[in-house]
Amino acid sequence: MTANTSDTANNTANAGSQNWADLIDERLGHIREQGRWREYRELDLFGPRGHRVSRFGARLPALSFASNDYLGLSTHPELRAAAKDAIDRWGTGTGASRLVTGNRPVHLQLEAAIANWKSTQAAVVFPTGFAANLGVLTALGTADVTIVSDSLNHASIIDGARLSRADVEVVSHGDFAALEQAVQQAHGPVLVVTDTVFSMDGDALDVQAVATVCRRHGAALVLDEAHGVLGPNPTNEDLGGIEVVRVGTLSKALGSLGGFVACSQRVADLLVNTARSSIFTTGLSPADSAAALAAVNIVNSPEGDELRSTLRKHVDRLRPGHPSPIIPIILGGEAEAVRSADRLLEQGLVVPAIRPPTVAPGTSRLRVTLSAAHTEAEVDRLLVALDALGISP
């Protein structure tokens, strides 16, 4: 009897495992059939320059136009020195949540510097920008709240809104009439959340217009400024009269890793006490924190002004007046986008093809991102390569 029961259990387990294997294989096959297979590419880069490793193991020269290292700070000597010093003082990891034993002096120094930079009462650092958005939206998005979100917001905002207990209303991208209607018709407290620069189109939001809607109806405003290296970045005082929460990342223009929330002291206290994406994870590493602190200091110095000026010139070289270093080149079809990216890669230029489901069907594109670390000659090289393919930026 025991043996038969055991055999039955084993057979059931084997069948279940096989069902899971079939399910996963079916999903992978569907991805391949759609031409949307993705895999990691090995790149050995220092800043935008270095080598890519082919699938046959060959090391080939590579120049990246695909990084979010907008100011080129990831290789800055001051960031590298700060990270090394932090490792020598505190080691490589914090070993615990910040509420246990994972809080270091450098975390507090970084938060003070961010609050000063953003002209807010306080700031809270998170392990990633994704975690920062999850923390804000789940902490503020209680069951009596309505979250109103732009349809092209980042995945971290979408997931944060879904994980919250709030009602969620999604409005068409940049549609201020729809935004006004959604806020006006919502029941209970309203939280409007939006990117300031959108990651796939590189377009900038009229932050003042959104703030005006919020002010008119007493809504709070969450701004994700992850890509806002060239603006728009009005201060909370400029947006006056409403609760403004600013979310940012330490891993893009600041060249390190992590995320932050710059906010009022009461919101900071709420995050420390209720944001699960901070409470139940290990504190940001000392090296990343120290590098980010060095980056904040540079960004707020004359050197930072020079880096932004260089970046602005590069952007204007490709697309005059464009508001961000993210330049989408819409090609339409997925195959055409992949083919164009492959031809650029053959010339040593790394420019990713962005396809559905990341963007809408029929809007597949090359996504160029520029950095102050690029030279004028490198930007011109990209322009020549695009022109040879019959592509205008």
mmCIF file of C-alpha atoms in Angstrom:
data_model
loop_
_atom_site.group_PDB
_atom_site.id
_atom_site.type_symbol
_atom_site.label_atom_id
_atom_site.label_comp_id
_atom_site.label_asym_id
_atom_site.label_seq_id
_atom_site.Cartn_x
_atom_site.Cartn_y
_atom_site.Cartn_z
ATOM 1 C CA MET A 1 0.000 0.000 0.000
ATOM 2 C CA THR A 2 2.766 2.430 0.943
ATOM 3 C CA ALA A 3 4.743 1.642 -2.194
ATOM 4 C CA ASN A 4 1.708 2.145 -4.433
ATOM 5 C CA THR A 5 0.920 5.468 -2.782
ATOM 6 C CA SER A 6 4.523 6.553 -3.259
ATOM 7 C CA ASP A 7 4.501 5.525 -6.920
ATOM 8 C CA THR A 8 1.298 7.463 -7.491
ATOM 9 C CA ALA A 9 2.771 10.575 -5.863
ATOM 10 C CA ASN A 10 5.937 10.283 -7.958
ATOM 11 C CA ASN A 11 3.944 9.862 -11.156
ATOM 12 C CA THR A 12 1.844 12.902 -10.291
ATOM 13 C CA ALA A 13 4.950 14.959 -9.547
ATOM 14 C CA ASN A 14 6.589 13.876 -12.810
ATOM 15 C CA ALA A 15 3.453 14.766 -14.751
ATOM 16 C CA GLY A 16 3.323 18.160 -13.069
ATOM 17 C CA SER A 17 6.957 18.841 -13.873
ATOM 18 C CA GLN A 18 6.379 17.842 -17.491
ATOM 19 C CA ASN A 19 3.337 20.101 -17.696
ATOM 20 C CA TRP A 20 5.456 23.008 -16.478
ATOM 21 C CA ALA A 21 8.221 22.193 -18.953
ATOM 22 C CA ASP A 22 5.677 22.085 -21.785
ATOM 23 C CA LEU A 23 4.097 25.338 -20.624
ATOM 24 C CA ILE A 24 7.419 27.167 -20.536
ATOM 25 C CA ASP A 25 8.522 25.715 -23.898
ATOM 26 C CA GLU A 26 5.217 26.802 -25.425
ATOM 27 C CA ARG A 27 5.682 30.351 -24.178
ATOM 28 C CA LEU A 28 9.270 30.476 -25.425
ATOM 29 C CA GLY A 29 8.187 29.109 -28.787
ATOM 30 C CA HIS A 30 5.523 31.800 -29.058
ATOM 31 C CA ILE A 31 8.144 34.489 -28.393
ATOM 32 C CA ARG A 32 10.363 33.044 -31.143
ATOM 33 C CA GLU A 33 7.464 32.810 -33.605
ATOM 34 C CA GLN A 34 6.724 36.491 -33.064
ATOM 35 C CA GLY A 35 10.351 37.373 -33.806
ATOM 36 C CA ARG A 36 10.725 38.857 -30.315
ATOM 37 C CA TRP A 37 13.423 36.609 -28.888
ATOM 38 C CA ARG A 38 15.845 38.460 -26.611
ATOM 39 C CA GLU A 39 19.151 37.510 -25.078
ATOM 40 C CA TYR A 40 21.985 39.215 -23.261
ATOM 41 C CA ARG A 41 24.855 40.559 -25.368
ATOM 42 C CA GLU A 42 28.315 40.492 -23.828
ATOM 43 C CA LEU A 43 29.887 43.962 -23.878
ATOM 44 C CA ASP A 44 33.234 44.838 -22.325
ATOM 45 C CA LEU A 45 32.938 48.625 -22.058
ATOM 46 C CA PHE A 46 34.558 51.457 -20.135
ATOM 47 C CA GLY A 47 32.128 54.290 -20.656
ATOM 48 C CA PRO A 48 30.777 54.146 -24.220
ATOM 49 C CA ARG A 49 33.918 52.514 -25.663
ATOM 50 C CA GLY A 50 35.269 49.001 -25.621
ATOM 51 C CA HIS A 51 34.510 45.657 -27.192
ATOM 52 C CA ARG A 52 31.610 43.361 -27.831
ATOM 53 C CA VAL A 53 32.012 39.621 -27.767
ATOM 54 C CA SER A 54 30.454 37.822 -30.737
ATOM 55 C CA ARG A 55 28.611 34.533 -30.334
ATOM 56 C CA PHE A 56 31.752 32.887 -31.697
ATOM 57 C CA GLY A 57 33.907 34.454 -28.976
ATOM 58 C CA ALA A 58 35.596 37.122 -31.105
ATOM 59 C CA ARG A 59 36.314 40.504 -29.471
ATOM 60 C CA LEU A 60 35.169 43.279 -31.787
ATOM 61 C CA PRO A 61 35.405 47.070 -31.265
ATOM 62 C CA ALA A 62 32.212 48.670 -29.974
ATOM 63 C CA LEU A 63 30.968 52.218 -29.451
ATOM 64 C CA SER A 64 27.766 52.338 -27.435
ATOM 65 C CA PHE A 65 24.861 54.661 -28.142
ATOM 66 C CA ALA A 66 22.638 52.618 -25.849
ATOM 67 C CA SER A 67 23.592 53.612 -22.305
ATOM 68 C CA ASN A 68 21.756 55.788 -19.781
ATOM 69 C CA ASP A 69 25.105 57.118 -18.502
ATOM 70 C CA TYR A 70 24.069 60.542 -19.779
ATOM 71 C CA LEU A 71 26.828 62.612 -18.181
ATOM 72 C CA GLY A 72 29.543 59.973 -18.482
ATOM 73 C CA LEU A 73 29.979 59.860 -14.713
ATOM 74 C CA SER A 74 30.209 56.072 -14.387
ATOM 75 C CA THR A 75 33.927 56.264 -15.224
ATOM 76 C CA HIS A 76 34.643 59.591 -13.502
ATOM 77 C CA PRO A 77 37.781 59.421 -11.313
ATOM 78 C CA GLU A 78 35.993 60.962 -8.319
ATOM 79 C CA LEU A 79 33.210 58.351 -8.381
ATOM 80 C CA ARG A 80 35.674 55.499 -8.738
ATOM 81 C CA ALA A 81 37.817 56.807 -5.880
ATOM 82 C CA ALA A 82 34.776 57.313 -3.636
ATOM 83 C CA ALA A 83 33.589 53.754 -4.294
ATOM 84 C CA LYS A 84 37.014 52.292 -3.513
ATOM 85 C CA ASP A 85 37.307 54.298 -0.300
ATOM 86 C CA ALA A 86 33.846 53.142 0.798
ATOM 87 C CA ILE A 87 34.787 49.497 0.250
ATOM 88 C CA ASP A 88 37.938 49.967 2.305
ATOM 89 C CA ARG A 89 35.907 51.499 5.153
ATOM 90 C CA TRP A 90 32.671 49.462 5.147
ATOM 91 C CA GLY A 91 33.231 46.455 2.888
ATOM 92 C CA THR A 92 31.273 45.464 -0.192
ATOM 93 C CA GLY A 93 27.783 45.061 1.272
ATOM 94 C CA THR A 94 25.630 46.303 4.132
ATOM 95 C CA GLY A 95 24.447 42.840 5.146
ATOM 96 C CA ALA A 96 20.933 43.777 6.230
ATOM 97 C CA SER A 97 17.931 45.995 5.749
ATOM 98 C CA ARG A 98 18.586 49.597 6.725
ATOM 99 C CA LEU A 99 16.113 49.208 9.603
ATOM 100 C CA VAL A 100 18.205 46.374 11.042
ATOM 101 C CA THR A 101 21.973 46.957 10.714
ATOM 102 C CA GLY A 102 22.257 48.019 7.057
ATOM 103 C CA ASN A 103 22.279 51.798 7.541
ATOM 104 C CA ARG A 104 25.666 53.483 7.035
ATOM 105 C CA PRO A 105 26.773 57.111 7.437
ATOM 106 C CA VAL A 106 27.140 57.374 3.662
ATOM 107 C CA HIS A 107 23.415 56.639 3.207
ATOM 108 C CA LEU A 108 22.510 59.582 5.421
ATOM 109 C CA GLN A 109 25.058 61.840 3.700
ATOM 110 C CA LEU A 110 23.660 60.872 0.303
ATOM 111 C CA GLU A 111 20.073 61.519 1.376
ATOM 112 C CA ALA A 112 20.995 64.937 2.758
ATOM 113 C CA ALA A 113 22.770 65.824 -0.496
ATOM 114 C CA ILE A 114 19.791 64.708 -2.595
ATOM 115 C CA ALA A 115 17.328 66.682 -0.461
ATOM 116 C CA ASN A 116 19.512 69.771 -0.834
ATOM 117 C CA TRP A 117 19.804 69.222 -4.601
ATOM 118 C CA LYS A 118 16.056 68.776 -5.054
ATOM 119 C CA SER A 119 15.127 71.489 -2.517
ATOM 120 C CA THR A 120 13.014 69.098 -0.434
ATOM 121 C CA GLN A 121 12.836 68.489 3.300
ATOM 122 C CA ALA A 122 14.064 64.917 3.052
ATOM 123 C CA ALA A 123 15.093 62.059 0.787
ATOM 124 C CA VAL A 124 15.076 58.274 1.057
ATOM 125 C CA VAL A 125 17.473 56.058 -0.898
ATOM 126 C CA PHE A 126 16.348 52.721 -2.367
ATOM 127 C CA PRO A 127 18.344 49.844 -3.904
ATOM 128 C CA THR A 128 17.016 50.656 -7.413
ATOM 129 C CA GLY A 129 14.854 53.218 -9.142
ATOM 130 C CA PHE A 130 12.323 50.444 -9.758
ATOM 131 C CA ALA A 131 12.172 49.779 -6.013
ATOM 132 C CA ALA A 132 11.727 53.503 -5.337
ATOM 133 C CA ASN A 133 8.592 53.673 -7.494
ATOM 134 C CA LEU A 134 7.231 50.482 -5.960
ATOM 135 C CA GLY A 135 7.848 51.905 -2.496
ATOM 136 C CA VAL A 136 6.173 55.247 -3.149
ATOM 137 C CA LEU A 137 3.083 53.910 -4.879
ATOM 138 C CA THR A 138 2.415 51.059 -2.463
ATOM 139 C CA ALA A 139 2.978 53.315 0.550
ATOM 140 C CA LEU A 140 0.760 56.145 -0.693
ATOM 141 C CA GLY A 141 -1.701 54.044 -2.696
ATOM 142 C CA THR A 142 -4.025 52.851 0.057
ATOM 143 C CA ALA A 143 -7.520 51.478 -0.592
ATOM 144 C CA ASP A 144 -9.205 54.891 -0.372
ATOM 145 C CA VAL A 145 -6.845 56.487 -2.937
ATOM 146 C CA THR A 146 -7.141 56.803 -6.723
ATOM 147 C CA ILE A 147 -3.906 56.709 -8.729
ATOM 148 C CA VAL A 148 -4.059 58.493 -12.092
ATOM 149 C CA SER A 149 -1.233 57.365 -14.370
ATOM 150 C CA ASP A 150 -0.024 58.314 -17.869
ATOM 151 C CA SER A 151 -0.333 55.431 -20.339
ATOM 152 C CA LEU A 152 3.362 55.584 -21.283
ATOM 153 C CA ASN A 153 4.728 55.590 -17.750
ATOM 154 C CA HIS A 154 7.657 53.315 -16.923
ATOM 155 C CA ALA A 155 7.048 49.668 -16.022
ATOM 156 C CA SER A 156 8.010 50.369 -12.405
ATOM 157 C CA ILE A 157 5.139 52.852 -12.122
ATOM 158 C CA ILE A 158 2.726 50.435 -13.771
ATOM 159 C CA ASP A 159 3.754 47.618 -11.439
ATOM 160 C CA GLY A 160 3.759 49.876 -8.380
ATOM 161 C CA ALA A 161 0.212 51.010 -9.141
ATOM 162 C CA ARG A 162 -0.904 47.403 -9.646
ATOM 163 C CA LEU A 163 0.649 46.317 -6.352
ATOM 164 C CA SER A 164 -0.977 49.160 -4.443
ATOM 165 C CA ARG A 165 -4.466 48.857 -3.007
ATOM 166 C CA ALA A 166 -5.616 51.991 -4.831
ATOM 167 C CA ASP A 167 -8.033 52.301 -7.722
ATOM 168 C CA VAL A 168 -5.978 52.973 -10.854
ATOM 169 C CA GLU A 169 -7.045 55.163 -13.768
ATOM 170 C CA VAL A 170 -4.786 55.215 -16.840
ATOM 171 C CA VAL A 171 -5.092 58.255 -19.116
ATOM 172 C CA SER A 172 -3.858 58.703 -22.667
ATOM 173 C CA HIS A 173 -0.318 59.983 -22.960
ATOM 174 C CA GLY A 174 -0.087 63.740 -22.519
ATOM 175 C CA ASP A 175 -3.865 64.204 -22.680
ATOM 176 C CA PHE A 176 -4.491 66.964 -20.153
ATOM 177 C CA ALA A 177 -8.246 67.003 -20.733
ATOM 178 C CA ALA A 178 -8.402 63.287 -19.908
ATOM 179 C CA LEU A 179 -6.180 63.882 -16.887
ATOM 180 C CA GLU A 180 -8.444 66.653 -15.618
ATOM 181 C CA GLN A 181 -11.529 64.487 -16.081
ATOM 182 C CA ALA A 182 -9.990 61.490 -14.301
ATOM 183 C CA VAL A 183 -8.872 63.592 -11.339
ATOM 184 C CA GLN A 184 -12.198 65.401 -11.124
ATOM 185 C CA GLN A 185 -14.257 62.197 -11.170
ATOM 186 C CA ALA A 186 -12.095 60.253 -8.723
ATOM 187 C CA HIS A 187 -13.404 59.487 -5.246
ATOM 188 C CA GLY A 188 -11.197 60.133 -2.237
ATOM 189 C CA PRO A 189 -7.586 61.345 -2.280
ATOM 190 C CA VAL A 190 -5.952 61.428 -5.725
ATOM 191 C CA LEU A 191 -2.335 60.665 -6.594
ATOM 192 C CA VAL A 192 -1.197 61.699 -10.083
ATOM 193 C CA VAL A 193 1.961 59.908 -11.198
ATOM 194 C CA THR A 194 3.968 60.528 -14.349
ATOM 195 C CA ASP A 195 7.390 60.401 -15.908
ATOM 196 C CA THR A 196 8.836 63.823 -16.673
ATOM 197 C CA VAL A 197 10.789 62.440 -19.645
ATOM 198 C CA PHE A 198 9.441 59.269 -21.234
ATOM 199 C CA SER A 199 11.971 56.519 -21.738
ATOM 200 C CA MET A 200 11.041 55.255 -25.201
ATOM 201 C CA ASP A 201 10.064 58.487 -26.978
ATOM 202 C CA GLY A 202 12.339 60.885 -25.108
ATOM 203 C CA ASP A 203 9.570 63.482 -24.967
ATOM 204 C CA ALA A 204 9.220 65.831 -22.007
ATOM 205 C CA LEU A 205 6.060 66.446 -20.036
ATOM 206 C CA ASP A 206 4.649 69.891 -19.297
ATOM 207 C CA VAL A 207 5.094 69.485 -15.543
ATOM 208 C CA GLN A 208 3.558 72.863 -14.761
ATOM 209 C CA ALA A 209 0.373 71.918 -16.613
ATOM 210 C CA VAL A 210 0.049 68.687 -14.630
ATOM 211 C CA ALA A 211 0.712 70.556 -11.384
ATOM 212 C CA THR A 212 -2.020 73.039 -12.267
ATOM 213 C CA VAL A 213 -4.538 70.197 -12.593
ATOM 214 C CA CYS A 214 -3.372 68.757 -9.271
ATOM 215 C CA ARG A 215 -3.605 72.121 -7.549
ATOM 216 C CA ARG A 216 -7.117 72.705 -8.856
ATOM 217 C CA HIS A 217 -8.371 69.436 -7.369
ATOM 218 C CA GLY A 218 -6.124 68.964 -4.339
ATOM 219 C CA ALA A 219 -4.256 65.996 -5.819
ATOM 220 C CA ALA A 220 -0.731 64.965 -4.883
ATOM 221 C CA LEU A 221 1.878 64.584 -7.626
ATOM 222 C CA VAL A 222 4.583 61.948 -8.062
ATOM 223 C CA LEU A 223 7.217 62.840 -10.670
ATOM 224 C CA ASP A 224 9.604 60.192 -11.983
ATOM 225 C CA GLU A 225 12.617 62.237 -13.072
ATOM 226 C CA ALA A 226 14.847 59.288 -13.987
ATOM 227 C CA HIS A 227 15.644 60.617 -17.478
ATOM 228 C CA GLY A 228 15.328 64.337 -16.713
ATOM 229 C CA VAL A 229 19.012 65.197 -17.033
ATOM 230 C CA LEU A 230 18.210 68.137 -19.336
ATOM 231 C CA GLY A 231 14.941 69.023 -17.582
ATOM 232 C CA PRO A 232 12.176 69.843 -17.027
ATOM 233 C CA ASN A 233 12.959 69.964 -13.311
ATOM 234 C CA PRO A 234 10.957 72.752 -11.644
ATOM 235 C CA THR A 235 11.364 72.904 -7.880
ATOM 236 C CA ASN A 236 8.567 72.076 -5.463
ATOM 237 C CA GLU A 237 8.302 75.795 -4.784
ATOM 238 C CA ASP A 238 7.726 76.392 -8.515
ATOM 239 C CA LEU A 239 4.900 73.855 -8.387
ATOM 240 C CA GLY A 240 3.618 75.309 -5.076
ATOM 241 C CA GLY A 241 0.556 74.407 -3.102
ATOM 242 C CA ILE A 242 0.536 70.637 -3.611
ATOM 243 C CA GLU A 243 2.299 67.588 -2.183
ATOM 244 C CA VAL A 244 5.086 66.762 -4.655
ATOM 245 C CA VAL A 245 7.110 63.553 -4.470
ATOM 246 C CA ARG A 246 10.141 63.293 -6.757
ATOM 247 C CA VAL A 247 11.484 59.892 -7.719
ATOM 248 C CA GLY A 248 14.875 59.532 -9.356
ATOM 249 C CA THR A 249 17.600 57.071 -10.095
ATOM 250 C CA LEU A 250 21.260 56.964 -9.138
ATOM 251 C CA SER A 251 22.065 54.683 -12.079
ATOM 252 C CA LYS A 252 21.564 56.939 -15.094
ATOM 253 C CA ALA A 253 22.933 60.496 -15.139
ATOM 254 C CA LEU A 254 24.553 59.882 -11.732
ATOM 255 C CA GLY A 255 26.509 56.878 -13.006
ATOM 256 C CA SER A 256 26.054 54.597 -9.993
ATOM 257 C CA LEU A 257 23.249 52.280 -8.850
ATOM 258 C CA GLY A 258 20.096 52.807 -6.835
ATOM 259 C CA GLY A 259 17.061 55.044 -6.633
ATOM 260 C CA PHE A 260 15.776 57.827 -4.422
ATOM 261 C CA VAL A 261 12.651 59.645 -3.345
ATOM 262 C CA ALA A 262 12.934 63.365 -2.566
ATOM 263 C CA CYS A 263 9.937 64.535 -0.584
ATOM 264 C CA SER A 264 8.520 66.117 2.541
ATOM 265 C CA GLN A 265 9.625 64.769 5.912
ATOM 266 C CA ARG A 266 6.190 63.217 6.505
ATOM 267 C CA VAL A 267 6.372 61.255 3.245
ATOM 268 C CA ALA A 268 9.922 60.160 4.065
ATOM 269 C CA ASP A 269 8.760 58.929 7.477
ATOM 270 C CA LEU A 270 5.907 57.029 5.826
ATOM 271 C CA LEU A 271 8.315 55.353 3.390
ATOM 272 C CA VAL A 272 10.719 54.324 6.146
ATOM 273 C CA ASN A 273 7.826 52.765 8.048
ATOM 274 C CA THR A 274 5.739 51.205 5.264
ATOM 275 C CA ALA A 275 7.664 50.898 1.956
ATOM 276 C CA ARG A 276 8.156 47.147 1.615
ATOM 277 C CA SER A 277 10.658 47.523 -1.248
ATOM 278 C CA SER A 278 12.974 49.207 1.264
ATOM 279 C CA ILE A 279 12.073 47.458 4.519
ATOM 280 C CA PHE A 280 12.474 43.932 3.173
ATOM 281 C CA THR A 281 15.665 44.326 1.164
ATOM 282 C CA THR A 282 19.339 44.876 1.907
ATOM 283 C CA GLY A 283 20.553 48.466 2.059
ATOM 284 C CA LEU A 284 22.309 49.961 -0.952
ATOM 285 C CA SER A 285 25.988 48.998 -1.023
ATOM 286 C CA PRO A 286 28.514 51.463 0.451
ATOM 287 C CA ALA A 287 30.387 51.683 -2.858
ATOM 288 C CA ASP A 288 27.270 52.565 -4.870
ATOM 289 C CA SER A 289 26.164 55.063 -2.220
ATOM 290 C CA ALA A 290 29.539 56.796 -2.085
ATOM 291 C CA ALA A 291 29.798 56.955 -5.872
ATOM 292 C CA ALA A 292 26.308 58.454 -6.060
ATOM 293 C CA LEU A 293 27.199 61.045 -3.418
ATOM 294 C CA ALA A 294 30.237 62.083 -5.451
ATOM 295 C CA ALA A 295 28.022 62.301 -8.545
ATOM 296 C CA VAL A 296 25.450 64.540 -6.835
ATOM 297 C CA ASN A 297 28.256 66.898 -5.850
ATOM 298 C CA ILE A 298 29.547 66.998 -9.433
ATOM 299 C CA VAL A 299 26.087 67.533 -10.924
ATOM 300 C CA ASN A 300 25.671 70.600 -8.701
ATOM 301 C CA SER A 301 29.034 72.106 -9.661
ATOM 302 C CA PRO A 302 30.366 74.083 -12.653
ATOM 303 C CA GLU A 303 31.661 70.781 -14.012
ATOM 304 C CA GLY A 304 28.096 69.493 -14.024
ATOM 305 C CA ASP A 305 27.003 72.550 -16.004
ATOM 306 C CA GLU A 306 29.742 71.852 -18.558
ATOM 307 C CA LEU A 307 28.715 68.209 -18.897
ATOM 308 C CA ARG A 308 25.078 69.148 -19.483
ATOM 309 C CA SER A 309 26.175 71.732 -22.050
ATOM 310 C CA THR A 310 28.191 69.101 -23.907
ATOM 311 C CA LEU A 311 25.257 66.706 -23.836
ATOM 312 C CA ARG A 312 22.931 69.429 -25.088
ATOM 313 C CA LYS A 313 25.245 70.060 -28.072
ATOM 314 C CA HIS A 314 25.315 66.359 -28.939
ATOM 315 C CA VAL A 315 21.518 66.161 -28.833
ATOM 316 C CA ASP A 316 21.180 69.228 -31.054
ATOM 317 C CA ARG A 317 23.651 67.683 -33.508
ATOM 318 C CA LEU A 318 21.289 64.758 -34.055
ATOM 319 C CA ARG A 319 17.908 66.373 -33.469
ATOM 320 C CA PRO A 320 17.915 70.127 -32.773
ATOM 321 C CA GLY A 321 15.747 71.172 -29.849
ATOM 322 C CA HIS A 322 14.896 67.644 -28.733
ATOM 323 C CA PRO A 323 14.305 67.764 -24.948
ATOM 324 C CA SER A 324 16.326 64.722 -23.896
ATOM 325 C CA PRO A 325 19.295 62.514 -24.815
ATOM 326 C CA ILE A 326 16.859 59.740 -25.795
ATOM 327 C CA ILE A 327 16.331 59.941 -29.558
ATOM 328 C CA PRO A 328 13.879 57.427 -31.033
ATOM 329 C CA ILE A 329 14.100 56.716 -34.754
ATOM 330 C CA ILE A 330 10.763 55.140 -35.648
ATOM 331 C CA LEU A 331 11.073 52.547 -38.420
ATOM 332 C CA GLY A 332 7.738 50.762 -37.997
ATOM 333 C CA GLY A 333 8.335 47.090 -38.634
ATOM 334 C CA GLU A 334 10.126 44.861 -36.152
ATOM 335 C CA ALA A 335 12.246 43.144 -38.813
ATOM 336 C CA GLU A 336 13.419 46.465 -40.232
ATOM 337 C CA ALA A 337 14.412 47.743 -36.796
ATOM 338 C CA VAL A 338 16.375 44.574 -36.004
ATOM 339 C CA ARG A 339 18.028 44.572 -39.426
ATOM 340 C CA SER A 340 19.104 48.222 -39.058
ATOM 341 C CA ALA A 341 20.495 47.605 -35.571
ATOM 342 C CA ASP A 342 22.447 44.601 -36.873
ATOM 343 C CA ARG A 343 23.943 46.620 -39.734
ATOM 344 C CA LEU A 344 25.042 49.344 -37.317
ATOM 345 C CA LEU A 345 26.540 46.688 -35.057
ATOM 346 C CA GLU A 346 28.578 45.385 -37.993
ATOM 347 C CA GLN A 347 30.179 48.849 -38.029
ATOM 348 C CA GLY A 348 30.862 48.670 -34.296
ATOM 349 C CA LEU A 349 27.953 50.923 -33.286
ATOM 350 C CA VAL A 350 25.666 49.630 -30.536
ATOM 351 C CA VAL A 351 22.173 51.047 -31.115
ATOM 352 C CA PRO A 352 19.352 48.814 -29.854
ATOM 353 C CA ALA A 353 16.222 47.896 -31.754
ATOM 354 C CA ILE A 354 13.185 48.432 -29.526
ATOM 355 C CA ARG A 355 10.193 46.257 -30.385
ATOM 356 C CA PRO A 356 6.824 45.261 -28.968
ATOM 357 C CA PRO A 357 5.818 44.652 -26.253
ATOM 358 C CA THR A 358 8.153 47.426 -25.042
ATOM 359 C CA VAL A 359 6.586 49.786 -27.611
ATOM 360 C CA ALA A 360 3.294 49.632 -29.495
ATOM 361 C CA PRO A 361 3.018 47.446 -32.617
ATOM 362 C CA GLY A 362 4.029 49.338 -35.744
ATOM 363 C CA THR A 363 6.373 51.667 -33.833
ATOM 364 C CA SER A 364 9.530 49.549 -33.655
ATOM 365 C CA ARG A 365 12.542 51.795 -33.562
ATOM 366 C CA LEU A 366 16.196 52.424 -33.080
ATOM 367 C CA ARG A 367 16.691 54.044 -29.685
ATOM 368 C CA VAL A 368 19.756 56.272 -29.647
ATOM 369 C CA THR A 369 20.957 57.571 -26.297
ATOM 370 C CA LEU A 370 23.698 60.163 -26.131
ATOM 371 C CA SER A 371 26.250 60.886 -23.430
ATOM 372 C CA ALA A 372 28.521 63.768 -22.553
ATOM 373 C CA ALA A 373 31.263 61.124 -22.732
ATOM 374 C CA HIS A 374 30.834 60.907 -26.513
ATOM 375 C CA THR A 375 33.046 63.091 -28.680
ATOM 376 C CA GLU A 376 31.788 65.209 -31.566
ATOM 377 C CA ALA A 377 33.602 62.876 -33.949
ATOM 378 C CA GLU A 378 31.783 59.871 -32.487
ATOM 379 C CA VAL A 379 28.400 61.548 -32.866
ATOM 380 C CA ASP A 380 29.283 62.415 -36.472
ATOM 381 C CA ARG A 381 30.300 58.792 -37.056
ATOM 382 C CA LEU A 382 26.828 57.709 -35.983
ATOM 383 C CA LEU A 383 25.219 60.260 -38.297
ATOM 384 C CA VAL A 384 27.261 59.013 -41.257
ATOM 385 C CA ALA A 385 26.353 55.398 -40.500
ATOM 386 C CA LEU A 386 22.645 56.220 -40.250
ATOM 387 C CA ASP A 387 22.774 58.186 -43.494
ATOM 388 C CA ALA A 388 24.394 55.224 -45.257
ATOM 389 C CA LEU A 389 21.352 53.169 -44.240
ATOM 390 C CA GLY A 390 18.997 55.853 -45.518
ATOM 391 C CA ILE A 391 17.905 56.689 -41.988
ATOM 392 C CA SER A 392 17.402 60.248 -40.778
ATOM 393 C CA PRO A 393 17.517 60.923 -37.045
#
